[in-house]
Short mmCIF file of N, CA, C and O in Angstrom, two decimals:
data_model
loop_
_atom_site.label_atom_id
_atom_site.label_comp_id
_atom_site.label_asym_id
_atom_site.label_seq_id
_atom_site.Cartn_x
_atom_site.Cartn_y
_atom_site.Cartn_z
N MET A 15 29.82 -91.08 10.32
CA MET A 15 30.03 -89.66 10.32
C MET A 15 28.93 -88.95 9.46
O MET A 15 28.74 -89.25 8.34
N PRO A 16 28.26 -87.97 10.05
CA PRO A 16 27.25 -87.23 9.43
C PRO A 16 27.81 -86.38 8.24
O PRO A 16 29.01 -85.98 8.37
N ALA A 17 26.96 -86.21 7.25
CA ALA A 17 27.35 -85.36 6.09
C ALA A 17 27.56 -83.93 6.53
O ALA A 17 26.97 -83.43 7.48
N PRO A 18 28.53 -83.24 6.01
CA PRO A 18 28.83 -81.77 6.38
C PRO A 18 27.57 -80.99 5.90
O PRO A 18 26.96 -81.31 5.00
N VAL A 19 27.30 -80.05 6.80
CA VAL A 19 26.23 -79.15 6.60
C VAL A 19 26.56 -78.17 5.39
O VAL A 19 27.67 -77.56 5.48
N GLN A 20 25.79 -78.17 4.51
CA GLN A 20 25.96 -77.27 3.31
C GLN A 20 25.12 -76.06 3.22
O GLN A 20 25.35 -75.08 2.65
N LEU A 21 23.98 -76.25 3.89
CA LEU A 21 23.02 -75.09 4.00
C LEU A 21 23.17 -74.42 5.32
O LEU A 21 23.46 -75.01 6.23
N ALA A 22 22.88 -73.10 5.30
CA ALA A 22 22.98 -72.26 6.59
C ALA A 22 21.56 -71.86 6.86
O ALA A 22 21.23 -70.78 6.44
N PRO A 23 20.79 -72.55 7.61
CA PRO A 23 19.37 -72.06 7.89
C PRO A 23 19.37 -70.97 8.91
O PRO A 23 20.03 -70.97 9.80
N VAL A 24 18.37 -69.92 8.48
CA VAL A 24 18.20 -68.82 9.50
C VAL A 24 16.65 -68.81 9.56
O VAL A 24 15.94 -68.62 8.64
N ASP A 25 16.24 -68.92 10.93
CA ASP A 25 14.76 -68.89 11.14
C ASP A 25 14.44 -67.42 11.37
O ASP A 25 14.89 -66.81 12.25
N LEU A 26 13.25 -67.09 10.62
CA LEU A 26 12.84 -65.60 10.85
C LEU A 26 11.32 -65.76 10.95
O LEU A 26 10.58 -65.83 10.03
N ALA A 27 10.84 -65.75 12.26
CA ALA A 27 9.44 -65.97 12.50
C ALA A 27 8.89 -67.13 11.91
O ALA A 27 9.34 -68.30 12.26
N ASP A 28 7.97 -67.11 10.92
CA ASP A 28 7.38 -68.22 10.30
C ASP A 28 8.05 -68.56 8.90
O ASP A 28 7.36 -69.16 8.11
N ARG A 29 9.27 -68.00 8.78
CA ARG A 29 9.95 -68.29 7.50
C ARG A 29 11.32 -68.82 7.84
O ARG A 29 11.85 -68.53 8.84
N THR A 30 11.90 -69.54 6.92
CA THR A 30 13.34 -69.90 7.02
C THR A 30 14.09 -69.58 5.76
O THR A 30 13.57 -69.80 4.63
N LEU A 31 15.19 -69.04 5.88
CA LEU A 31 16.21 -68.72 4.92
C LEU A 31 17.22 -69.76 4.85
O LEU A 31 17.89 -70.06 5.74
N LEU A 32 17.38 -70.34 3.66
CA LEU A 32 18.45 -71.32 3.32
C LEU A 32 19.39 -70.74 2.34
O LEU A 32 18.91 -70.47 1.13
N THR A 33 20.69 -70.69 2.73
CA THR A 33 21.64 -70.14 1.80
C THR A 33 22.32 -71.29 1.07
O THR A 33 22.87 -72.22 1.75
N PHE A 34 22.27 -71.40 -0.25
CA PHE A 34 22.83 -72.49 -1.11
C PHE A 34 24.23 -72.03 -1.42
O PHE A 34 24.70 -70.95 -1.49
N PRO A 35 25.13 -73.23 -1.80
CA PRO A 35 26.47 -72.98 -2.19
C PRO A 35 26.56 -72.33 -3.57
O PRO A 35 25.59 -72.18 -4.27
N ALA A 36 27.90 -72.04 -4.01
CA ALA A 36 28.15 -71.47 -5.22
C ALA A 36 27.77 -72.34 -6.41
O ALA A 36 27.45 -71.75 -7.46
N GLU A 37 27.84 -73.68 -6.24
CA GLU A 37 27.42 -74.49 -7.37
C GLU A 37 26.41 -75.56 -6.87
O GLU A 37 26.58 -76.08 -5.75
N ILE A 38 25.42 -75.82 -7.70
CA ILE A 38 24.44 -76.90 -7.48
C ILE A 38 24.40 -77.81 -8.57
O ILE A 38 23.99 -77.30 -9.73
N ASP A 39 24.92 -78.94 -8.48
CA ASP A 39 25.11 -79.94 -9.71
C ASP A 39 24.86 -81.30 -9.24
O ASP A 39 24.56 -81.60 -8.13
N LEU A 40 25.19 -82.20 -10.19
CA LEU A 40 25.04 -83.67 -9.89
C LEU A 40 25.79 -84.09 -8.77
O LEU A 40 25.40 -84.98 -7.94
N GLY A 41 27.05 -83.49 -8.40
CA GLY A 41 27.85 -83.81 -7.31
C GLY A 41 27.21 -83.53 -6.02
O GLY A 41 27.53 -84.25 -4.92
N ASN A 42 26.47 -82.50 -5.85
CA ASN A 42 25.92 -82.10 -4.53
C ASN A 42 24.49 -81.96 -4.44
O ASN A 42 23.91 -81.90 -3.33
N ALA A 43 23.71 -82.08 -5.55
CA ALA A 43 22.19 -81.74 -5.49
C ALA A 43 21.54 -82.85 -4.61
O ALA A 43 20.54 -82.45 -3.81
N PRO A 44 21.81 -84.05 -4.72
CA PRO A 44 21.11 -85.16 -3.85
C PRO A 44 21.26 -84.85 -2.30
O PRO A 44 20.29 -84.89 -1.56
N SER A 45 22.57 -84.51 -1.98
CA SER A 45 22.66 -84.18 -0.50
C SER A 45 22.09 -82.98 -0.09
O SER A 45 21.54 -82.77 1.00
N LEU A 46 22.12 -81.85 -0.98
CA LEU A 46 21.40 -80.66 -0.74
C LEU A 46 19.90 -80.85 -0.50
O LEU A 46 19.34 -80.33 0.42
N LEU A 47 19.38 -81.62 -1.45
CA LEU A 47 17.88 -81.99 -1.29
C LEU A 47 17.57 -82.60 0.04
O LEU A 47 16.63 -82.15 0.69
N ALA A 48 18.39 -83.66 0.25
CA ALA A 48 18.19 -84.37 1.53
C ALA A 48 18.14 -83.35 2.79
O ALA A 48 17.37 -83.44 3.78
N GLU A 49 19.23 -82.52 2.68
CA GLU A 49 19.46 -81.71 3.85
C GLU A 49 18.27 -80.66 3.91
O GLU A 49 17.71 -80.38 5.02
N ALA A 50 17.85 -80.12 2.79
CA ALA A 50 16.79 -79.12 2.80
C ALA A 50 15.42 -79.80 3.23
O ALA A 50 14.81 -79.09 4.01
N CYS A 51 15.21 -80.91 2.77
CA CYS A 51 13.95 -81.67 3.26
C CYS A 51 13.89 -81.95 4.76
O CYS A 51 13.02 -81.79 5.29
N ALA A 52 15.21 -82.42 5.19
CA ALA A 52 15.39 -82.60 6.82
C ALA A 52 15.13 -81.37 7.53
O ALA A 52 14.42 -81.36 8.45
N LEU A 53 15.61 -80.20 6.98
CA LEU A 53 15.40 -78.90 7.64
C LEU A 53 13.95 -78.52 7.56
O LEU A 53 13.42 -78.00 8.63
N ALA A 54 13.26 -78.68 6.48
CA ALA A 54 11.83 -78.48 6.42
C ALA A 54 11.07 -79.35 7.34
O ALA A 54 10.09 -78.83 8.00
N ASP A 55 11.35 -80.56 7.49
CA ASP A 55 10.77 -81.56 8.35
C ASP A 55 10.84 -81.06 9.89
O ASP A 55 9.95 -81.10 10.62
N GLU A 56 12.03 -80.63 10.17
CA GLU A 56 12.28 -80.15 11.58
C GLU A 56 11.41 -78.93 11.89
O GLU A 56 11.20 -78.65 13.08
N ARG A 57 11.14 -78.18 10.93
CA ARG A 57 10.43 -76.88 11.10
C ARG A 57 9.01 -76.83 10.69
O ARG A 57 8.38 -75.76 10.60
N ALA A 58 8.49 -78.09 10.47
CA ALA A 58 7.12 -78.23 9.95
C ALA A 58 6.06 -77.49 10.78
O ALA A 58 5.10 -77.02 10.19
N ASP A 59 6.26 -77.46 12.05
CA ASP A 59 5.22 -76.99 12.98
C ASP A 59 5.27 -75.38 13.09
O ASP A 59 4.31 -74.77 13.58
N ARG A 60 6.33 -74.76 12.58
CA ARG A 60 6.52 -73.32 12.75
C ARG A 60 6.85 -72.56 11.56
O ARG A 60 7.12 -71.40 11.62
N CYS A 61 7.05 -73.21 10.36
CA CYS A 61 7.56 -72.57 9.16
C CYS A 61 6.39 -72.67 8.10
O CYS A 61 6.11 -73.73 7.62
N ARG A 62 6.07 -71.46 7.43
CA ARG A 62 5.08 -71.53 6.41
C ARG A 62 5.76 -71.27 5.14
O ARG A 62 5.01 -71.33 4.02
N GLU A 63 6.97 -70.68 5.06
CA GLU A 63 7.52 -70.32 3.87
C GLU A 63 9.04 -70.40 3.85
O GLU A 63 9.72 -70.13 4.88
N PHE A 64 9.76 -70.86 2.83
CA PHE A 64 11.02 -71.05 2.83
C PHE A 64 11.70 -70.14 1.63
O PHE A 64 11.11 -70.18 0.54
N ILE A 65 12.73 -69.44 2.06
CA ILE A 65 13.31 -68.60 1.07
C ILE A 65 14.71 -69.16 0.74
O ILE A 65 15.55 -69.49 1.73
N LEU A 66 15.00 -69.48 -0.54
CA LEU A 66 16.15 -70.09 -0.96
C LEU A 66 17.12 -68.99 -1.50
O LEU A 66 16.70 -68.34 -2.44
N ASP A 67 18.20 -68.74 -0.85
CA ASP A 67 19.25 -67.71 -1.21
C ASP A 67 20.13 -68.34 -2.23
O ASP A 67 21.02 -68.98 -1.78
N LEU A 68 19.99 -67.98 -3.44
CA LEU A 68 20.92 -68.38 -4.55
C LEU A 68 21.66 -67.22 -5.17
O LEU A 68 22.08 -67.21 -6.18
N THR A 69 21.75 -66.14 -4.28
CA THR A 69 22.42 -64.94 -4.74
C THR A 69 23.92 -65.15 -4.96
O THR A 69 24.44 -64.36 -5.69
N ARG A 70 24.50 -66.18 -4.31
CA ARG A 70 25.88 -66.40 -4.50
C ARG A 70 26.12 -67.56 -5.32
O ARG A 70 27.30 -67.96 -5.53
N THR A 71 25.12 -68.19 -5.81
CA THR A 71 25.22 -69.34 -6.65
C THR A 71 25.54 -68.81 -8.03
O THR A 71 24.74 -68.06 -8.58
N VAL A 72 26.55 -69.49 -8.60
CA VAL A 72 27.04 -69.13 -9.98
C VAL A 72 26.81 -70.06 -11.03
O VAL A 72 26.91 -69.92 -12.26
N PHE A 73 26.45 -71.33 -10.56
CA PHE A 73 26.28 -72.52 -11.48
C PHE A 73 25.17 -73.40 -11.03
O PHE A 73 25.10 -73.84 -9.84
N VAL A 74 24.13 -73.74 -11.87
CA VAL A 74 23.10 -74.74 -11.54
C VAL A 74 22.99 -75.55 -12.90
O VAL A 74 22.78 -74.96 -13.98
N ASP A 75 23.01 -76.92 -12.75
CA ASP A 75 22.77 -77.65 -13.93
C ASP A 75 21.27 -78.25 -13.70
O ASP A 75 20.55 -77.86 -12.94
N SER A 76 21.06 -79.23 -14.53
CA SER A 76 19.67 -79.76 -14.60
C SER A 76 19.40 -80.48 -13.22
O SER A 76 18.16 -80.42 -12.83
N GLN A 77 20.34 -80.98 -12.57
CA GLN A 77 20.09 -81.60 -11.20
C GLN A 77 19.75 -80.44 -10.16
O GLN A 77 18.86 -80.75 -9.25
N GLY A 78 20.20 -79.29 -10.33
CA GLY A 78 19.95 -78.22 -9.44
C GLY A 78 18.45 -77.86 -9.69
O GLY A 78 17.71 -77.43 -8.75
N VAL A 79 18.06 -77.78 -10.96
CA VAL A 79 16.69 -77.38 -11.30
C VAL A 79 15.73 -78.43 -10.78
O VAL A 79 14.66 -78.13 -10.15
N ARG A 80 16.10 -79.70 -10.94
CA ARG A 80 15.35 -80.76 -10.40
C ARG A 80 15.19 -80.66 -8.78
O ARG A 80 14.11 -80.96 -8.17
N LEU A 81 16.32 -80.33 -8.12
CA LEU A 81 16.26 -80.16 -6.69
C LEU A 81 15.20 -79.13 -6.31
O LEU A 81 14.51 -79.34 -5.39
N LEU A 82 15.26 -77.99 -7.02
CA LEU A 82 14.23 -76.93 -6.57
C LEU A 82 12.77 -77.45 -6.93
O LEU A 82 11.94 -77.28 -5.96
N SER A 83 12.56 -78.21 -7.97
CA SER A 83 11.17 -78.64 -8.23
C SER A 83 10.78 -79.75 -7.19
O SER A 83 9.63 -79.70 -6.72
N GLN A 84 11.72 -80.65 -6.77
CA GLN A 84 11.35 -81.63 -5.78
C GLN A 84 11.26 -80.99 -4.37
O GLN A 84 10.45 -81.41 -3.63
N LEU A 85 12.09 -80.03 -3.99
CA LEU A 85 11.87 -79.36 -2.75
C LEU A 85 10.58 -78.65 -2.69
O LEU A 85 9.89 -78.77 -1.71
N ARG A 86 10.32 -77.97 -3.69
CA ARG A 86 8.93 -77.22 -3.72
C ARG A 86 7.74 -78.26 -3.56
O ARG A 86 6.93 -78.00 -2.72
N ARG A 87 7.79 -79.45 -4.16
CA ARG A 87 6.81 -80.38 -4.10
C ARG A 87 6.75 -80.96 -2.58
O ARG A 87 5.73 -81.16 -1.98
N HIS A 88 7.97 -81.18 -2.06
CA HIS A 88 8.10 -81.73 -0.67
C HIS A 88 7.45 -80.76 0.31
O HIS A 88 6.61 -81.17 1.23
N LEU A 89 7.76 -79.47 0.14
CA LEU A 89 7.30 -78.46 1.09
C LEU A 89 5.81 -78.32 1.00
O LEU A 89 5.11 -78.28 2.00
N LEU A 90 5.31 -78.25 -0.18
CA LEU A 90 3.79 -78.17 -0.46
C LEU A 90 3.06 -79.42 0.11
O LEU A 90 2.08 -79.28 0.79
N ASP A 91 3.49 -80.48 -0.38
CA ASP A 91 2.63 -81.85 -0.15
C ASP A 91 2.78 -82.11 1.35
O ASP A 91 1.79 -82.56 1.95
N ARG A 92 3.92 -82.07 1.98
CA ARG A 92 4.10 -82.47 3.36
C ARG A 92 3.73 -81.45 4.35
O ARG A 92 3.32 -81.84 5.42
N HIS A 93 3.97 -80.25 4.05
CA HIS A 93 3.84 -79.18 5.08
C HIS A 93 2.96 -78.03 4.66
O HIS A 93 2.70 -77.12 5.60
N GLY A 94 2.51 -77.96 3.42
CA GLY A 94 1.65 -76.82 3.14
C GLY A 94 2.46 -75.60 3.05
O GLY A 94 1.88 -74.50 2.99
N ALA A 95 3.78 -75.68 2.93
CA ALA A 95 4.70 -74.55 2.92
C ALA A 95 4.93 -74.16 1.54
O ALA A 95 5.00 -74.91 0.63
N ARG A 96 5.26 -72.82 1.40
CA ARG A 96 5.61 -72.27 0.22
C ARG A 96 7.13 -72.09 0.03
O ARG A 96 7.86 -72.09 1.06
N MET A 97 7.61 -71.85 -1.31
CA MET A 97 9.06 -71.59 -1.38
C MET A 97 9.16 -70.46 -2.39
O MET A 97 8.50 -70.28 -3.28
N ARG A 98 10.19 -69.53 -2.04
CA ARG A 98 10.62 -68.45 -2.96
C ARG A 98 12.06 -68.69 -3.13
O ARG A 98 12.83 -69.24 -2.29
N VAL A 99 12.55 -68.14 -4.29
CA VAL A 99 14.02 -68.21 -4.59
C VAL A 99 14.51 -66.73 -4.79
O VAL A 99 13.86 -65.92 -5.41
N ALA A 100 15.75 -66.48 -4.25
CA ALA A 100 16.31 -65.12 -4.54
C ALA A 100 17.62 -65.51 -5.40
O ALA A 100 18.46 -66.19 -5.02
N ALA A 101 17.48 -64.85 -6.60
CA ALA A 101 18.61 -65.09 -7.61
C ALA A 101 18.65 -63.78 -8.50
O ALA A 101 17.61 -63.40 -8.98
N PRO A 102 19.81 -63.20 -8.48
CA PRO A 102 19.85 -61.92 -9.26
C PRO A 102 19.42 -61.96 -10.60
O PRO A 102 19.70 -63.06 -11.38
N GLY A 103 18.68 -60.97 -11.18
CA GLY A 103 18.08 -60.98 -12.46
C GLY A 103 19.09 -61.13 -13.62
O GLY A 103 18.71 -61.63 -14.68
N ALA A 104 20.21 -60.60 -13.48
CA ALA A 104 21.23 -60.59 -14.56
C ALA A 104 22.22 -61.88 -14.45
O ALA A 104 23.01 -61.94 -15.20
N GLY A 105 21.97 -62.71 -13.51
CA GLY A 105 22.95 -63.85 -13.31
C GLY A 105 22.62 -65.07 -14.10
O GLY A 105 21.40 -65.32 -14.52
N PRO A 106 23.49 -65.95 -14.10
CA PRO A 106 23.35 -67.29 -14.81
C PRO A 106 22.28 -68.13 -14.22
O PRO A 106 21.63 -68.81 -14.91
N VAL A 107 22.16 -68.03 -12.88
CA VAL A 107 21.01 -69.02 -12.24
C VAL A 107 19.78 -68.55 -12.78
O VAL A 107 18.82 -69.38 -13.07
N ARG A 108 19.47 -67.34 -12.78
CA ARG A 108 18.14 -66.73 -13.08
C ARG A 108 17.89 -67.17 -14.57
O ARG A 108 16.83 -67.60 -14.95
N ARG A 109 18.85 -67.16 -15.40
CA ARG A 109 18.66 -67.48 -16.83
C ARG A 109 18.25 -69.04 -16.94
O ARG A 109 17.41 -69.33 -17.53
N VAL A 110 18.98 -69.87 -16.18
CA VAL A 110 18.63 -71.31 -16.17
C VAL A 110 17.27 -71.55 -15.65
O VAL A 110 16.49 -72.23 -16.29
N LEU A 111 16.94 -70.84 -14.62
CA LEU A 111 15.51 -71.09 -14.07
C LEU A 111 14.44 -70.56 -15.09
O LEU A 111 13.42 -71.10 -15.15
N THR A 112 14.76 -69.53 -15.80
CA THR A 112 13.82 -69.10 -16.87
C THR A 112 13.71 -69.95 -17.94
O THR A 112 12.64 -70.38 -18.47
N LEU A 113 14.90 -70.52 -18.36
CA LEU A 113 14.84 -71.56 -19.63
C LEU A 113 14.11 -72.77 -19.25
O LEU A 113 13.55 -73.47 -20.03
N ALA A 114 14.38 -73.18 -18.00
CA ALA A 114 13.75 -74.41 -17.51
C ALA A 114 12.17 -74.18 -17.08
O ALA A 114 11.64 -75.17 -16.78
N GLN A 115 11.82 -72.97 -17.21
CA GLN A 115 10.44 -72.64 -17.05
C GLN A 115 10.02 -72.93 -15.51
O GLN A 115 8.99 -73.18 -15.19
N THR A 116 11.08 -72.90 -14.62
CA THR A 116 10.88 -73.21 -13.18
C THR A 116 10.10 -71.94 -12.53
O THR A 116 9.40 -72.13 -11.63
N ARG A 117 10.37 -70.79 -13.11
CA ARG A 117 9.72 -69.60 -12.54
C ARG A 117 8.24 -69.49 -12.63
O ARG A 117 7.60 -68.74 -11.86
N ARG A 118 7.52 -70.40 -13.43
CA ARG A 118 6.16 -70.36 -13.53
C ARG A 118 5.58 -70.98 -12.27
O ARG A 118 4.50 -70.76 -11.87
N ASP A 119 6.28 -71.88 -11.59
CA ASP A 119 5.75 -72.62 -10.39
C ASP A 119 6.53 -71.98 -8.99
O ASP A 119 5.94 -72.16 -7.96
N ILE A 120 7.70 -71.35 -9.17
CA ILE A 120 8.42 -70.96 -8.06
C ILE A 120 8.67 -69.47 -8.21
O ILE A 120 9.32 -69.00 -9.21
N PRO A 121 8.12 -68.55 -7.30
CA PRO A 121 8.46 -67.12 -7.40
C PRO A 121 9.95 -66.91 -7.23
O PRO A 121 10.57 -67.45 -6.36
N VAL A 122 10.55 -66.16 -8.26
CA VAL A 122 11.95 -65.69 -8.06
C VAL A 122 12.11 -64.21 -7.95
O VAL A 122 11.51 -63.47 -8.67
N HIS A 123 12.97 -63.80 -7.03
CA HIS A 123 13.15 -62.52 -6.70
C HIS A 123 14.56 -62.11 -6.99
O HIS A 123 15.39 -62.97 -6.86
N ASP A 124 14.95 -60.80 -7.17
CA ASP A 124 16.16 -60.37 -7.39
C ASP A 124 17.17 -60.48 -6.17
O ASP A 124 18.33 -60.50 -6.29
N SER A 125 16.57 -60.37 -4.99
CA SER A 125 17.34 -60.47 -3.77
C SER A 125 16.59 -61.08 -2.63
O SER A 125 15.30 -61.31 -2.67
N VAL A 126 17.32 -61.44 -1.52
CA VAL A 126 16.69 -61.96 -0.37
C VAL A 126 15.67 -61.01 0.25
O VAL A 126 14.64 -61.31 0.60
N GLU A 127 16.08 -59.75 0.24
CA GLU A 127 15.32 -58.73 0.82
C GLU A 127 13.96 -58.57 0.15
O GLU A 127 12.92 -58.55 0.68
N GLU A 128 13.99 -58.66 -1.19
CA GLU A 128 12.73 -58.61 -1.95
C GLU A 128 11.87 -59.83 -1.74
O GLU A 128 10.72 -59.69 -1.69
N ALA A 129 12.53 -61.00 -1.65
CA ALA A 129 11.75 -62.19 -1.45
C ALA A 129 11.05 -62.11 0.01
O ALA A 129 9.86 -62.52 0.13
N LEU A 130 11.80 -61.67 1.00
CA LEU A 130 11.24 -61.41 2.37
C LEU A 130 10.02 -60.54 2.33
O LEU A 130 9.02 -60.67 2.99
N ARG A 131 10.27 -59.35 1.53
CA ARG A 131 9.15 -58.39 1.53
C ARG A 131 7.98 -59.05 0.89
O ARG A 131 6.83 -58.74 1.22
N ALA A 132 8.04 -59.86 -0.11
CA ALA A 132 6.91 -60.47 -0.79
C ALA A 132 6.26 -61.58 0.14
O ALA A 132 5.00 -61.80 -0.10
N CYS A 133 6.90 -61.97 1.18
CA CYS A 133 6.22 -62.88 2.11
C CYS A 133 5.30 -62.13 3.11
O CYS A 133 4.42 -62.76 3.74
N GLU A 134 5.52 -60.91 3.18
CA GLU A 134 4.85 -60.06 4.28
C GLU A 134 3.33 -60.04 3.89
O GLU A 134 2.94 -59.96 2.74
N PRO A 135 2.46 -60.11 4.92
CA PRO A 135 0.96 -60.07 4.64
C PRO A 135 0.55 -58.81 4.09
O PRO A 135 1.18 -57.80 4.18
#
């Protein structure tokens, strides 16, 4: 039986929006990473940027931070694609990303709309 779909991909021209669940932790990070990488591989010929919607995510542990770093590396190395994250500025996810210094490698925006605008030429 295939693993349940946890991400909800939405293709927008040469970008893909992936909506993540409320929690990203040791229990689901490995399957989320595998699913996100598979979705990226399926879209390799038509997608140059991935937007990760973490606006509804309320908890991220170290495995969630690791997922973001590994996914960024997968996208860049295999497909030359970039990644952006949408996470509210006042939320706990944004604080974790700041403390883990993830924001220095991955652009983080307050909303999906802001992340999409940043992708425009």
